[in-house]
XYZ file of C-alpha atoms in Angstrom:
256
model
C -0.743 17.199 8.258
C 0.234 13.539 8.145
C -0.261 11.372 5.039
C 0.352 7.633 5.178
C 0.346 4.557 2.992
C -0.098 0.954 4.086
C -0.330 -2.211 2.017
C -2.536 -4.017 4.499
C -2.447 -7.394 2.671
C -6.051 -8.290 3.501
C -8.036 -5.635 5.343
C -10.522 -7.896 7.091
C -7.944 -10.435 8.225
C -5.729 -7.637 9.581
C -8.367 -5.143 10.661
C -7.245 -5.289 14.295
C -3.716 -4.289 13.312
C -4.976 -1.496 11.073
C -7.165 -0.025 13.811
C -4.367 -0.363 16.357
C -1.978 1.499 14.058
C -4.525 4.220 13.223
C -5.040 4.886 16.935
C -1.294 4.956 17.529
C -0.074 6.918 14.496
C -3.100 9.206 14.018
C -2.565 9.976 10.315
C -4.896 12.492 8.684
C -5.050 10.681 5.336
C -4.267 7.025 4.608
C -3.915 5.202 1.305
C -4.464 1.453 1.622
C -3.571 -1.243 -0.891
C -4.253 -4.941 -1.332
C -7.618 -4.893 0.411
C -8.438 -8.392 -0.854
C -12.160 -7.857 -0.361
C -15.144 -7.023 -2.497
C -16.807 -3.630 -2.125
C -19.657 -4.905 0.048
C -17.211 -6.540 2.490
C -15.202 -3.396 3.224
C -15.302 -2.729 7.016
C -16.824 0.719 6.663
C -18.354 0.863 10.150
C -15.122 -0.057 11.920
C -13.238 2.556 9.926
C -15.911 5.135 10.727
C -15.788 4.275 14.417
C -12.036 4.930 14.263
C -12.775 8.471 13.065
C -12.270 8.162 9.311
C -14.357 8.639 6.221
C -13.470 6.217 3.441
C -13.816 5.497 -0.238
C -12.688 2.189 -1.705
C -12.424 0.101 -4.836
C -12.480 -3.572 -3.949
C -11.829 -6.823 -5.741
C -12.478 -10.408 -4.749
C -9.398 -12.170 -3.353
C -6.794 -9.755 -4.769
C -5.851 -6.107 -5.176
C -8.177 -3.316 -4.020
C -7.376 0.221 -2.855
C -8.914 2.684 -0.392
C -8.440 6.238 0.839
C -9.242 7.143 4.451
C -9.540 10.710 5.705
C -10.354 12.401 8.991
C -12.065 15.181 7.042
C -14.197 15.375 3.913
C -13.241 13.260 0.921
C -14.495 13.672 -2.645
C -13.963 10.807 -5.049
C -12.948 11.903 -8.550
C -11.576 8.794 -10.270
C -12.067 5.030 -9.998
C -9.488 3.127 -11.982
C -6.453 4.481 -13.797
C -7.460 6.902 -16.566
C -6.762 5.578 -20.029
C -6.831 1.969 -18.836
C -10.528 1.227 -19.088
C -9.951 -2.460 -19.785
C -7.821 -3.078 -16.704
C -9.463 -6.032 -14.915
C -7.878 -5.177 -11.565
C -8.733 -2.636 -8.853
C -5.516 -0.665 -8.550
C -6.198 3.081 -8.626
C -8.447 5.478 -6.741
C -8.282 9.279 -6.736
C -9.906 11.861 -4.503
C -9.803 15.468 -3.354
C -8.860 15.684 0.320
C -7.986 18.902 2.137
C -7.661 20.705 -1.231
C -5.146 18.113 -2.439
C -5.442 15.555 -5.218
C -4.612 12.150 -3.735
C -3.988 9.251 -6.099
C -3.844 5.920 -4.252
C -2.246 3.198 -6.336
C -1.193 -0.429 -6.239
C 1.084 -0.985 -9.210
C 1.331 -4.545 -10.599
C 4.088 -6.797 -9.283
C 5.121 -8.011 -12.728
C 6.766 -11.308 -11.814
C 7.819 -13.590 -13.308
C 10.134 -11.827 -15.729
C 9.976 -12.126 -18.667
C 6.326 -12.728 -19.367
C 2.821 -11.396 -19.712
C 2.682 -10.108 -16.129
C 5.810 -8.029 -16.652
C 4.412 -6.615 -19.897
C 1.217 -5.687 -18.025
C 3.287 -3.935 -15.360
C 5.013 -1.764 -17.951
C 1.713 -0.959 -19.688
C 0.260 0.113 -16.346
C 3.328 2.247 -15.675
C 2.931 4.004 -19.035
C -0.701 4.835 -18.272
C 0.351 6.136 -14.863
C 3.023 8.322 -16.460
C 0.444 9.816 -18.828
C -1.990 10.555 -16.010
C 0.755 11.937 -13.779
C 1.797 14.309 -16.552
C -1.764 15.652 -16.803
C -1.999 16.100 -13.040
C 1.281 17.978 -12.941
C 0.215 20.331 -15.727
C -2.832 21.309 -13.673
C -0.460 22.845 -11.128
C -2.509 21.581 -8.191
C -1.166 20.178 -4.922
C -1.107 16.485 -5.797
C 0.353 13.254 -4.463
C 0.671 9.772 -5.954
C 0.826 7.430 -2.996
C 1.004 3.698 -2.542
C 2.748 0.441 -3.323
C 4.622 1.043 -6.589
C 6.234 -2.416 -6.561
C 9.574 -0.902 -7.541
C 12.880 -0.439 -5.749
C 14.119 2.742 -7.464
C 17.814 2.393 -6.552
C 20.281 -0.028 -5.006
C 19.760 1.781 -1.709
C 16.172 0.485 -1.684
C 16.980 -3.234 -1.652
C 19.016 -5.154 0.902
C 20.774 -7.319 -1.703
C 20.633 -5.780 -5.203
C 22.402 -8.663 -6.969
C 19.738 -11.081 -5.805
C 17.028 -9.025 -7.532
C 18.754 -8.422 -10.865
C 16.021 -10.234 -12.823
C 13.151 -9.499 -10.471
C 10.366 -7.400 -12.010
C 10.527 -5.015 -9.049
C 14.147 -4.120 -9.816
C 14.515 -4.660 -13.553
C 16.097 -1.725 -15.416
C 12.837 -1.184 -17.310
C 10.926 -0.841 -14.046
C 13.391 1.573 -12.489
C 13.483 3.607 -15.703
C 9.686 3.895 -15.644
C 9.821 5.233 -12.087
C 12.611 7.627 -13.037
C 10.421 8.964 -15.838
C 7.903 10.059 -13.205
C 10.615 11.900 -11.301
C 11.744 13.620 -14.505
C 8.220 14.995 -14.882
C 8.869 16.975 -11.711
C 7.517 14.681 -8.999
C 9.487 14.441 -5.743
C 10.129 11.104 -4.035
C 9.402 12.396 -0.518
C 11.206 9.766 1.546
C 14.323 9.705 -0.597
C 14.335 13.510 -0.773
C 14.617 13.725 3.001
C 16.843 10.656 3.406
C 19.072 10.601 0.302
C 21.683 8.219 1.717
C 19.799 6.048 4.226
C 18.309 2.585 3.532
C 14.555 2.895 4.221
C 12.648 -0.378 3.858
C 8.866 -0.772 3.810
C 8.564 -4.498 2.994
C 9.995 -7.661 4.506
C 9.087 -11.095 3.147
C 7.521 -13.698 5.437
C 10.242 -16.201 4.490
C 13.665 -16.816 6.028
C 13.154 -14.354 8.894
C 13.519 -11.427 6.516
C 12.125 -8.940 9.049
C 14.382 -10.130 11.832
C 17.411 -9.913 9.508
C 16.264 -6.558 8.098
C 16.349 -8.063 4.607
C 13.972 -5.441 3.295
C 12.812 -3.559 0.228
C 11.422 -0.042 -0.254
C 8.298 -0.514 -2.373
C 5.931 2.120 -0.947
C 6.386 5.697 -2.090
C 5.037 9.240 -1.968
C 5.458 11.248 -5.160
C 4.649 14.914 -4.592
C 3.933 17.676 -7.088
C 5.889 20.897 -6.622
C 3.219 22.665 -4.501
C 3.259 19.781 -2.009
C 7.000 19.132 -2.154
C 7.515 22.658 -0.892
C 5.441 21.810 2.184
C 7.271 18.580 3.079
C 8.545 18.587 6.670
C 9.106 14.962 7.633
C 8.886 11.290 6.662
C 9.267 7.910 8.241
C 8.350 4.230 8.326
C 6.581 2.582 11.245
C 8.820 -0.450 11.024
C 7.674 -1.928 14.333
C 4.191 -2.608 12.920
C 5.729 -5.303 10.716
C 6.682 -7.115 13.933
C 3.138 -7.327 15.273
C 1.300 -10.653 15.368
C -0.398 -11.472 12.052
C 1.293 -8.469 10.452
C 1.185 -7.487 6.805
C 4.475 -7.996 5.004
C 4.548 -4.204 4.558
C 4.959 -1.555 7.237
C 3.121 1.770 7.088
C 5.075 4.719 5.693
C 4.196 8.380 6.258
C 5.086 11.975 5.506
C 4.181 15.266 7.156
C 3.300 18.514 5.402
C 3.042 22.017 6.773
C -0.289 23.730 6.191
């Protein structure tokens, strides 16, 4: 079984690329972030024609998350639990193939310091609380998406440059580490402990061509799923397509 995540950076403007990648990569489940469309503008028919059922939580101009599945999908949560006043569409949870899938788009938090960074840390704390509850259920569960954090120096091409960036601040990395201490497994880093694995390249200064990348997109697996992990990768070439998102799709495979 193949699970994937893709910050599409505008689903309608990049629908052709999404459909092209779906046909090429053939993932079973996909978590999408940064839809940048309202609910009634989600391209449901095109996604269905590609062979996927979908649930989504949209937002005008910004944010938005969706889960696509080749099989049945049961929505169980819209919005991050415990954060009822969050004005942004950043979390969606479903049961797919007897797994709990939490699709998330964690706040960027820049500039630091400031209100946006404080919001990022509040969101992280709510995620930690929800993740703890999920783990205690003992179910196969995965938190998947754009976490907007580079967990270690291996996840950023030039660590010194990002010392005061909200994506790499010590507080941000500590919040991510707290999730790992709960017992979640960072799937990509688990399989590739010593290899730079980037999922994002800025549009500026030929970052993609220079491989000046960041690893922002992650799969956190509960113990029942971590034991089924067989592979992981990043479809880096998709970032080189015309009108590409600044993220590339990442994926993992699980044995049944």
